[in-house]
C-alpha positions as CSV (number, residue, x, y, z in Angstrom):
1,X,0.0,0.0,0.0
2,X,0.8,3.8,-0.7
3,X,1.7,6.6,1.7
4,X,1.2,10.3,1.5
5,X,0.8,13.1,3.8
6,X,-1.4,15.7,2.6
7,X,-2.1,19.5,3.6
8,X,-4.9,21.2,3.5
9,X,-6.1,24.9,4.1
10,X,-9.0,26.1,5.7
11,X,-10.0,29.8,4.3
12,X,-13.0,31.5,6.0
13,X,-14.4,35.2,4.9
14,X,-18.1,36.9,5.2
15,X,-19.6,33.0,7.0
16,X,-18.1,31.5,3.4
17,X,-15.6,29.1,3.1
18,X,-13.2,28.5,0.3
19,X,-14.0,24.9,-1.4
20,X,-12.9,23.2,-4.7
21,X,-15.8,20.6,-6.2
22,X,-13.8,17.8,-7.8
23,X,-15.1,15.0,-9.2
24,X,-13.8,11.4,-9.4
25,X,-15.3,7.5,-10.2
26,X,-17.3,8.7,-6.5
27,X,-19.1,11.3,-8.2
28,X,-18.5,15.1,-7.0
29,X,-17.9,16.2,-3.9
30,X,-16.4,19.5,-2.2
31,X,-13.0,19.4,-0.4
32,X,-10.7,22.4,1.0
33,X,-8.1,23.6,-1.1
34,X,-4.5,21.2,-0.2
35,X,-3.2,18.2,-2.1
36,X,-0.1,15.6,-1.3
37,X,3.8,16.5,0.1
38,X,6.0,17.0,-3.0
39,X,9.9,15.9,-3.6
40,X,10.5,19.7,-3.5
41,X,8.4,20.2,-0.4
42,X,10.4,20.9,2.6
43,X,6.8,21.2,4.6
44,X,3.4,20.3,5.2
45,X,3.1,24.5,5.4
46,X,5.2,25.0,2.7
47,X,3.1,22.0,0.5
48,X,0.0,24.0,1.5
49,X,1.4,27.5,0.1
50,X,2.1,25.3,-3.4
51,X,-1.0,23.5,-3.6
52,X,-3.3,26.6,-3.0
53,X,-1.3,28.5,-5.7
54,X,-2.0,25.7,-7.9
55,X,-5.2,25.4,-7.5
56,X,-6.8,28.3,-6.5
57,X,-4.6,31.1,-8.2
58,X,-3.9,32.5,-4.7
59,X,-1.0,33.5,-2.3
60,X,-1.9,32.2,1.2
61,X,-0.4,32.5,5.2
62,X,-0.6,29.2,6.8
63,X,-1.7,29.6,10.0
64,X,-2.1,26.8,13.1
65,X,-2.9,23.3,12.5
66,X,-6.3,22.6,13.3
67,X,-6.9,19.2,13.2
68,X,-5.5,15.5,11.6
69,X,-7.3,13.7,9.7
70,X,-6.6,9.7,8.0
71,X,-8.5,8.5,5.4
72,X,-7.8,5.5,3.1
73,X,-8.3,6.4,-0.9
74,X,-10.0,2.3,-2.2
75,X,-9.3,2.9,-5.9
76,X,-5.5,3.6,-5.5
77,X,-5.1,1.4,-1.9
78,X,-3.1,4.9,-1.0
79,X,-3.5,5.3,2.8
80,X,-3.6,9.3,3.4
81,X,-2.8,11.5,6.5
82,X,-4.1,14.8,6.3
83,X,-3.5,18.2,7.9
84,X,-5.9,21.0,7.8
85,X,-4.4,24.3,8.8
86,X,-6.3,27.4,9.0
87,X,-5.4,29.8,6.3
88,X,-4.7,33.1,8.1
89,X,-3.9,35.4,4.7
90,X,-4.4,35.8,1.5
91,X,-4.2,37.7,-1.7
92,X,-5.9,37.8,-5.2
93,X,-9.3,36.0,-6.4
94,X,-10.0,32.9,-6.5
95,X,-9.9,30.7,-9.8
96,X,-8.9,27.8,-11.7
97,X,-6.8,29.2,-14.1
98,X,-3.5,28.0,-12.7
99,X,-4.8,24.5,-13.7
100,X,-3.9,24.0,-17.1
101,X,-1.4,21.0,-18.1
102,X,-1.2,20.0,-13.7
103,X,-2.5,16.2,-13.5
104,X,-5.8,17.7,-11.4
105,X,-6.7,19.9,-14.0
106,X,-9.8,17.3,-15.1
107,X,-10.2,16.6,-11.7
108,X,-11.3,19.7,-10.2
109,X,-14.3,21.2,-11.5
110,X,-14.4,24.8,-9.7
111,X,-13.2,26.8,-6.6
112,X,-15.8,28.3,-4.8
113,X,-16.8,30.4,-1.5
114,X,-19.3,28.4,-0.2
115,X,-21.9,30.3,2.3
116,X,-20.9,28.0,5.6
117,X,-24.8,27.6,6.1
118,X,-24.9,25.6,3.0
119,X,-22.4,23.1,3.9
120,X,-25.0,20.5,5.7
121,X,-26.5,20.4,2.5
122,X,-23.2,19.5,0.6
123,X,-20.9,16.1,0.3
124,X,-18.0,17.4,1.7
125,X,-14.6,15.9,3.0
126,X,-13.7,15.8,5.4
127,X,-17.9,15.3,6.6
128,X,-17.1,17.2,9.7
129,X,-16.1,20.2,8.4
130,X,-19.2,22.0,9.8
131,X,-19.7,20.0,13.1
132,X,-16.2,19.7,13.9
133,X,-13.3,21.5,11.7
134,X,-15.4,24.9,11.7
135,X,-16.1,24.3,15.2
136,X,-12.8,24.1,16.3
137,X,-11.7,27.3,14.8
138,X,-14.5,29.5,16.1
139,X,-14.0,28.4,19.5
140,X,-10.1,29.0,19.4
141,X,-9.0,25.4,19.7
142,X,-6.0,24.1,17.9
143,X,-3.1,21.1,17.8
144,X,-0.1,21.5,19.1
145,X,2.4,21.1,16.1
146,X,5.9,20.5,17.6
147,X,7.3,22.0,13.9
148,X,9.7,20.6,11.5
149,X,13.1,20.1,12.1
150,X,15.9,18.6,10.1
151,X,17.7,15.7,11.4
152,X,21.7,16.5,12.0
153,X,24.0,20.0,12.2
154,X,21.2,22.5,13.4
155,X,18.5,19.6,14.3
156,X,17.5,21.8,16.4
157,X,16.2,24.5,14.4
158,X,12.1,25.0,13.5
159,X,12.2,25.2,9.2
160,X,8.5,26.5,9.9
């Protein structure tokens, strides 16, 4: 079986949330913004920063990690650890445009704000991101991430 870590990036503005609809052999479905670690990744923040560039057409701030989540993906047998982060910054409009000639571009459909009062409504993943991920943000709660460090001369030093 596979292995990847992915990041993902929680955007909130005027009780809407940032969401891409993708579609796959599931049907479609809304996700946040994120996507898998990278060889020239040298963080789940710095993946995130990629990914939403990639995807959205925007420059983000990664803020605190909110939550973990693990999923397994049946139709690849890739076992997936995700980490949602709060996205505490950002500049430009949103839009697919970056898309062209990346391996998701038939994959995602659009990138949307999503009124949060919708999202019951919705299939979403994760399908507690209004019960729990939102939840946890409005009340102030987040994980303690210990950072990233680099084992050897300087080991340690937080590449956050």
């Amino acid at each position: 079986m596979q292995h990847r870590i992915r990041s993902a990036g929680i955007l909130l503005k005027n009780d809407c949330i940032l969401l891409i609809k993708v579609r796959d052999f599931s049907g479609e479905y809304w996700i946040p913004p994120g996507g898998g670690l990278e060889r020239e990744d040298v963080s789940t923040k710095g993946c995130l920063v990629r990914e939403f560039k990639e995807e959205t057409d925007l420059d983000v701030e990664v803020g605190d990690l909110i939550c973990v989540r693990e999923f397994l993906e049946t139709n690849k047998q890739r076992y997936n650890v995700e980490l949602f982060y709060l996205i505490t910054a950002f500049e430009g409009e949103p839009s697919t445009d970056s898309l062209a000639g990346l391996n998701d571009e038939n994959y995602i459909q659009s990138v949307e704000w999503i009124p949060v009062s919708t999202l019951h409504s919705l299939r979403t993943y994760p399908s507690q991101l209004e019960k729990t991920v939102l939840r946890r943000i409005e009340d102030g709660r987040f994980s303690t991430h210990l950072g990233g460090y680099v084992q050897g001369e300087n080991e340690d030093v937080n590449i956050l």
